[in-house]
Short mmCIF file of C-alpha atoms in Angstrom, two decimals:
data_model
loop_
_atom_site.label_atom_id
_atom_site.label_comp_id
_atom_site.label_asym_id
_atom_site.label_seq_id
_atom_site.Cartn_x
_atom_site.Cartn_y
_atom_site.Cartn_z
CA MET A 43 0.01 -0.10 0.03
CA PRO A 44 2.65 2.63 0.78
CA LYS A 45 4.26 1.86 -2.48
CA LYS A 46 1.05 2.52 -4.43
CA ASP A 47 0.47 5.88 -2.54
CA ASN A 48 3.99 6.77 -3.52
CA GLN A 49 3.22 6.23 -7.16
CA ARG A 50 -0.04 8.09 -6.89
CA SER A 51 1.88 11.07 -5.23
CA LYS A 52 4.45 11.06 -8.11
CA ALA A 53 1.79 10.99 -10.64
CA LYS A 54 0.13 14.00 -9.10
CA LYS A 55 3.36 15.90 -8.87
CA ARG A 56 4.15 15.00 -12.51
CA ALA A 57 0.73 16.24 -13.68
CA ARG A 58 1.18 19.55 -11.84
CA GLN A 59 4.62 20.11 -13.31
CA GLU A 60 3.34 19.43 -16.71
CA GLU A 61 0.39 21.91 -16.16
CA LEU A 62 2.92 24.55 -14.83
CA GLN A 63 4.98 23.90 -18.02
CA ARG A 64 1.96 24.37 -20.25
CA GLU A 65 1.05 27.57 -18.44
CA LYS A 66 4.38 28.89 -18.92
CA GLU A 67 4.27 28.06 -22.59
CA ARG A 68 0.88 29.89 -22.96
CA GLN A 69 2.36 32.96 -21.27
CA VAL A 70 5.28 33.04 -23.63
CA ARG A 71 2.91 32.93 -26.57
CA VAL A 72 0.79 35.75 -25.28
CA LYS A 73 3.95 37.77 -24.63
CA ALA A 74 5.32 37.02 -27.87
CA ALA A 75 2.09 38.23 -29.58
CA ASN A 76 2.34 41.59 -27.69
CA PHE A 77 5.96 42.44 -27.81
CA ASN A 78 9.10 41.84 -30.00
CA ASP A 79 12.23 40.35 -28.40
CA ASP A 80 13.53 43.95 -27.75
CA GLY A 81 10.41 44.80 -25.77
CA SER A 82 8.86 47.08 -28.39
CA VAL A 83 5.18 46.52 -29.41
CA ARG A 84 4.70 43.90 -32.02
CA ASN A 85 2.82 45.07 -35.00
CA THR A 86 0.61 41.98 -35.76
CA LEU A 87 -0.84 43.60 -38.67
CA SER A 88 2.34 43.88 -40.68
CA ASP A 89 1.90 40.18 -41.77
CA PHE A 90 -1.13 41.06 -43.75
CA VAL A 91 -0.24 43.80 -46.25
CA SER A 92 -3.08 43.13 -48.66
CA PHE A 93 -5.65 43.66 -45.99
CA GLN A 94 -4.38 47.03 -45.01
CA LYS A 95 -6.55 48.51 -47.80
CA PHE A 96 -10.22 48.48 -47.83
CA ALA A 97 -11.50 49.69 -51.25
CA ARG A 98 -15.13 48.51 -51.70
CA ASN A 99 -18.64 49.98 -51.68
CA GLY A 100 -17.58 53.50 -52.28
CA HIS A 101 -14.81 53.62 -49.74
CA ASP A 102 -11.03 53.90 -50.18
CA LEU A 103 -9.58 53.36 -46.69
CA THR A 104 -6.24 52.52 -45.12
CA VAL A 105 -6.12 50.20 -42.16
CA SER A 106 -3.17 50.81 -39.73
CA PHE A 107 -1.98 49.38 -36.42
CA ASP A 108 -1.41 51.22 -33.19
CA ALA A 109 -1.01 50.59 -29.49
CA GLY A 110 -2.03 52.24 -26.21
CA SER A 111 1.50 53.15 -25.43
CA THR A 112 2.13 54.71 -28.80
CA VAL A 113 -1.17 56.24 -30.09
CA GLU A 114 -1.11 59.85 -30.54
CA GLU A 115 -3.60 61.99 -28.50
CA PRO A 116 -5.69 63.32 -31.52
CA VAL A 117 -6.18 59.73 -32.62
CA SER A 118 -7.10 58.48 -29.40
CA TRP A 119 -9.57 61.23 -28.87
CA GLU A 120 -11.12 60.73 -32.32
CA MET A 121 -11.56 56.96 -31.53
CA PHE A 122 -13.13 57.86 -28.13
CA CYS A 123 -15.60 60.22 -29.80
CA ILE A 124 -16.86 57.35 -32.08
CA LEU A 125 -17.09 54.92 -29.10
CA LYS A 126 -18.99 57.54 -27.06
CA GLU A 127 -21.48 58.28 -29.79
CA ASN A 128 -22.11 54.64 -30.66
CA MET A 129 -22.12 53.07 -27.06
CA GLU A 130 -22.80 55.47 -24.22
CA GLN A 131 -26.45 54.99 -24.27
CA LEU A 132 -26.18 51.14 -24.45
CA TYR A 133 -23.74 51.18 -21.53
CA THR A 134 -26.12 53.20 -19.55
CA GLN A 135 -29.30 51.08 -20.50
CA SER A 136 -27.44 47.85 -19.64
CA GLY A 137 -26.50 48.87 -16.10
CA TRP A 138 -22.80 49.22 -16.73
CA GLY A 139 -22.78 52.94 -16.49
CA TRP A 140 -20.46 55.15 -18.48
CA LYS A 141 -17.44 57.22 -17.50
CA ASP A 142 -15.45 59.23 -20.06
CA SER A 143 -12.16 58.86 -17.99
CA GLU A 144 -12.50 55.09 -17.59
CA LYS A 145 -12.90 54.59 -21.40
CA ARG A 146 -10.18 56.99 -22.35
CA GLY A 147 -7.98 55.05 -19.82
CA GLU A 148 -8.72 51.83 -21.48
CA HIS A 149 -7.33 53.13 -24.75
CA LYS A 150 -4.07 54.18 -23.18
CA ASP A 151 -3.30 50.92 -21.42
CA ASP A 152 -0.06 49.42 -22.37
CA MET A 153 -1.79 46.15 -23.48
CA ALA A 154 -4.28 48.02 -25.78
CA ARG A 155 -3.93 47.33 -29.52
CA PHE A 156 -5.76 48.95 -32.32
CA LEU A 157 -6.66 48.52 -35.95
CA ILE A 158 -7.78 51.99 -37.32
CA ALA A 159 -9.39 52.61 -40.77
CA ARG A 160 -8.90 55.98 -42.21
CA ASN A 161 -10.14 57.61 -45.39
CA LYS A 162 -7.82 59.72 -47.67
CA ASP A 163 -8.62 62.86 -45.66
CA GLY A 164 -7.23 61.05 -42.47
CA ASN A 165 -10.69 60.70 -40.83
CA ILE A 166 -11.30 57.58 -38.79
CA LEU A 167 -14.27 55.59 -40.07
CA GLY A 168 -13.81 52.60 -37.83
CA PHE A 169 -11.49 50.96 -35.21
CA THR A 170 -11.02 47.79 -33.35
CA HIS A 171 -9.58 47.80 -29.77
CA PHE A 172 -8.09 44.23 -28.97
CA ARG A 173 -5.68 42.55 -26.64
CA PHE A 174 -3.75 39.40 -26.60
CA LEU A 175 -4.26 37.85 -23.26
CA LEU A 176 -4.83 34.59 -21.20
CA GLU A 177 -8.70 33.95 -20.53
CA ASN A 178 -9.34 30.92 -18.38
CA SER A 179 -5.98 29.57 -19.27
CA LEU A 180 -6.45 29.95 -23.01
CA GLU A 181 -4.50 32.23 -25.23
CA VAL A 182 -7.05 34.52 -26.76
CA LEU A 183 -7.33 37.70 -28.97
CA TYR A 184 -10.11 39.65 -26.97
CA ILE A 185 -11.95 42.29 -28.95
CA TYR A 186 -12.84 45.10 -26.46
CA GLU A 187 -14.38 47.36 -29.13
CA LEU A 188 -15.33 47.01 -32.78
CA GLN A 189 -16.66 50.61 -33.72
CA VAL A 190 -17.75 51.93 -37.07
CA SER A 191 -18.79 55.62 -37.56
CA LYS A 192 -22.02 56.42 -39.24
CA MET A 193 -20.10 57.27 -42.50
CA GLY A 194 -18.55 53.80 -42.66
CA ARG A 195 -21.48 51.56 -41.94
CA ARG A 196 -23.06 48.98 -44.27
CA ALA A 197 -20.02 48.72 -46.44
CA GLY A 198 -18.40 45.53 -44.96
CA LEU A 199 -15.65 47.33 -42.97
CA GLY A 200 -16.59 45.67 -39.69
CA ARG A 201 -16.37 42.25 -41.21
CA HIS A 202 -13.13 43.30 -42.86
CA MET A 203 -11.68 44.15 -39.44
CA MET A 204 -12.96 40.98 -37.79
CA VAL A 205 -11.45 38.91 -40.33
CA LEU A 206 -8.14 40.65 -39.74
CA CYS A 207 -8.44 39.93 -36.10
CA GLU A 208 -9.02 36.30 -36.80
CA LEU A 209 -6.02 36.19 -39.04
CA MET A 210 -3.68 37.77 -36.46
CA ALA A 211 -4.99 35.46 -33.77
CA ARG A 212 -4.22 32.46 -35.83
CA LYS A 213 -0.84 33.71 -36.97
CA GLN A 214 0.07 34.40 -33.23
CA GLY A 215 -1.05 30.99 -32.17
CA MET A 216 -4.09 32.10 -30.18
CA GLN A 217 -6.89 29.54 -29.31
CA LYS A 218 -9.85 31.66 -29.63
CA VAL A 219 -11.20 35.12 -30.63
CA MET A 220 -13.46 36.49 -27.87
CA LEU A 221 -15.73 39.55 -27.33
CA THR A 222 -18.44 40.82 -25.19
CA VAL A 223 -21.79 42.29 -26.62
CA PHE A 224 -24.82 43.64 -24.87
CA LYS A 225 -27.99 41.38 -25.35
CA ASP A 226 -29.98 44.59 -26.18
CA ASN A 227 -27.57 45.37 -29.06
CA LEU A 228 -29.64 43.34 -31.62
CA PRO A 229 -27.68 44.49 -34.67
CA ALA A 230 -24.26 43.44 -33.11
CA MET A 231 -25.78 40.14 -31.89
CA ASN A 232 -26.88 39.28 -35.36
CA PHE A 233 -23.56 40.36 -36.94
CA TYR A 234 -21.46 38.24 -34.68
CA LEU A 235 -23.72 35.10 -34.42
CA THR A 236 -25.07 34.98 -37.99
CA LYS A 237 -22.56 36.76 -40.19
CA MET A 238 -19.36 35.96 -38.34
CA LYS A 239 -20.38 32.59 -37.06
CA TYR A 240 -19.44 33.21 -33.52
CA GLY A 241 -21.13 31.29 -30.61
CA ILE A 242 -21.87 31.69 -27.00
CA ASP A 243 -18.81 30.91 -24.93
CA GLU A 244 -18.99 28.56 -22.13
CA THR A 245 -17.95 31.35 -19.68
CA SER A 246 -20.89 33.47 -20.70
CA PRO A 247 -23.36 34.28 -17.89
CA SER A 248 -26.30 32.74 -19.90
CA MET A 249 -24.45 29.35 -19.66
CA SER A 250 -24.28 29.38 -15.84
CA GLN A 251 -26.69 27.44 -13.66
CA ASP A 252 -26.98 30.51 -11.46
CA GLU A 253 -30.18 32.47 -12.17
CA GLU A 254 -28.55 35.73 -11.16
CA ASP A 255 -25.78 35.10 -13.76
CA GLN A 256 -28.37 34.37 -16.47
CA SER A 257 -30.00 37.66 -15.90
CA ALA A 258 -26.84 39.49 -16.87
CA THR A 259 -27.29 42.17 -19.77
CA TYR A 260 -24.50 40.80 -21.84
CA GLU A 261 -23.07 37.61 -23.64
CA ILE A 262 -19.58 36.56 -24.05
CA LEU A 263 -19.02 35.22 -27.66
CA SER A 264 -16.17 33.31 -29.11
CA LYS A 265 -14.84 31.46 -32.10
CA ARG A 266 -12.13 28.82 -31.96
CA ILE A 267 -9.20 29.60 -34.09
CA ALA A 268 -7.06 26.57 -35.33
CA PRO A 269 -3.33 26.92 -35.14
CA PRO A 270 -1.72 27.51 -38.63
CA LYS A 271 -0.78 24.26 -40.36
CA VAL A 272 0.02 25.83 -43.66
CA PRO A 273 1.35 29.35 -44.59
CA VAL A 274 -1.34 32.07 -43.84
CA ILE A 275 -2.96 34.12 -46.42
CA ASN A 276 -0.50 36.88 -46.43
CA ALA A 277 1.99 34.51 -48.16
CA ALA A 278 -0.29 34.24 -51.10
CA THR A 279 -1.30 37.91 -51.35
CA ARG A 280 1.81 39.87 -50.28
CA ALA A 281 2.74 40.62 -53.79
CA MET A 282 -0.80 41.28 -55.14
CA SER A 283 -2.68 44.49 -55.44
CA PRO A 284 -4.74 45.26 -52.22
CA ASN A 285 -7.87 45.61 -54.50
CA ALA A 286 -7.57 41.98 -55.58
CA VAL A 287 -8.92 40.77 -52.23
CA SER A 288 -12.63 40.75 -52.95
CA GLU A 289 -15.62 40.66 -50.68
CA GLU A 290 -16.13 37.13 -51.70
CA VAL A 291 -12.65 36.15 -50.57
CA ILE A 292 -13.16 37.82 -47.18
CA ALA A 293 -16.42 36.14 -46.83
CA SER A 294 -14.81 32.80 -47.46
CA LEU A 295 -12.67 33.34 -44.39
CA THR A 296 -15.53 33.93 -42.05
CA ASP A 297 -17.60 30.70 -42.08
CA GLY A 298 -15.80 29.45 -38.92
CA LYS A 299 -12.95 27.70 -40.93
CA LEU A 300 -9.88 29.64 -42.07
CA LYS A 301 -9.12 28.14 -45.61
CA PRO A 302 -5.86 26.33 -46.44
CA LEU A 303 -3.53 28.36 -48.55
CA THR A 304 -4.47 26.51 -51.78
CA ALA A 305 -8.03 27.31 -51.40
CA VAL A 306 -7.41 31.06 -50.68
CA THR A 307 -4.96 31.41 -53.60
CA SER A 308 -7.56 29.71 -55.94
CA ALA A 309 -10.17 32.20 -54.79
CA LEU A 310 -7.91 35.12 -55.28
CA LYS A 311 -7.06 34.10 -58.78
CA SER A 312 -10.68 33.89 -59.63
CA SER A 313 -11.81 37.08 -57.87
CA PRO A 314 -12.59 40.25 -59.84
#
């Protein structure tokens, strides 16, 4: 009996050591997604040159990358104004409350990352605030905000930026893309669940057995992102004109399964 107990104890210790090693590896992946080896902010958009242009439905936009530690004040203010116009009422109605200082502070956080879509005049028509982090021991790209101004809506810009987030998450070895959405924000719920094929995450309050949790005014949505097994899309599109990536090609990436390189290349060759 003592020998058997000793074996069980060794097995538990080995399991703990293995889990600690896995946790360390997850932390390393998240850190690598956020920072270069020299400690500077990693530009995770740089791998997807062709997606840095959005030229469809009457828009000619440039998508750029920025971070909370580097974003200039006028840019930060312009993003905040779009966020406030779009979301302040929803935050208040949902019981979360709204404080300008808190939202501005989130944009200046060292871990904040942004995709920013500007027109030829330099005006921001949309942006995504996202972060690479660990969520319940999983490496995730968490979308804090996806905001499109009135001038930029109904053109496919939101989908374009979501696809970019999924591509970046996959490239950086994340397991999921996650986001939070208010239940009363029906257009957003429809966009994520129907068009982008996200599902209600197991950590969402509505999945809890607790009635109080189920009454929460928000849902946590997510999509699993498979690790890259073949070169990602930028390898096929880097040398191509940005305008060659059509709406149909972007749509092919949002059905819940990122296509193998051969399928994406074929679609690109046949797109207008």
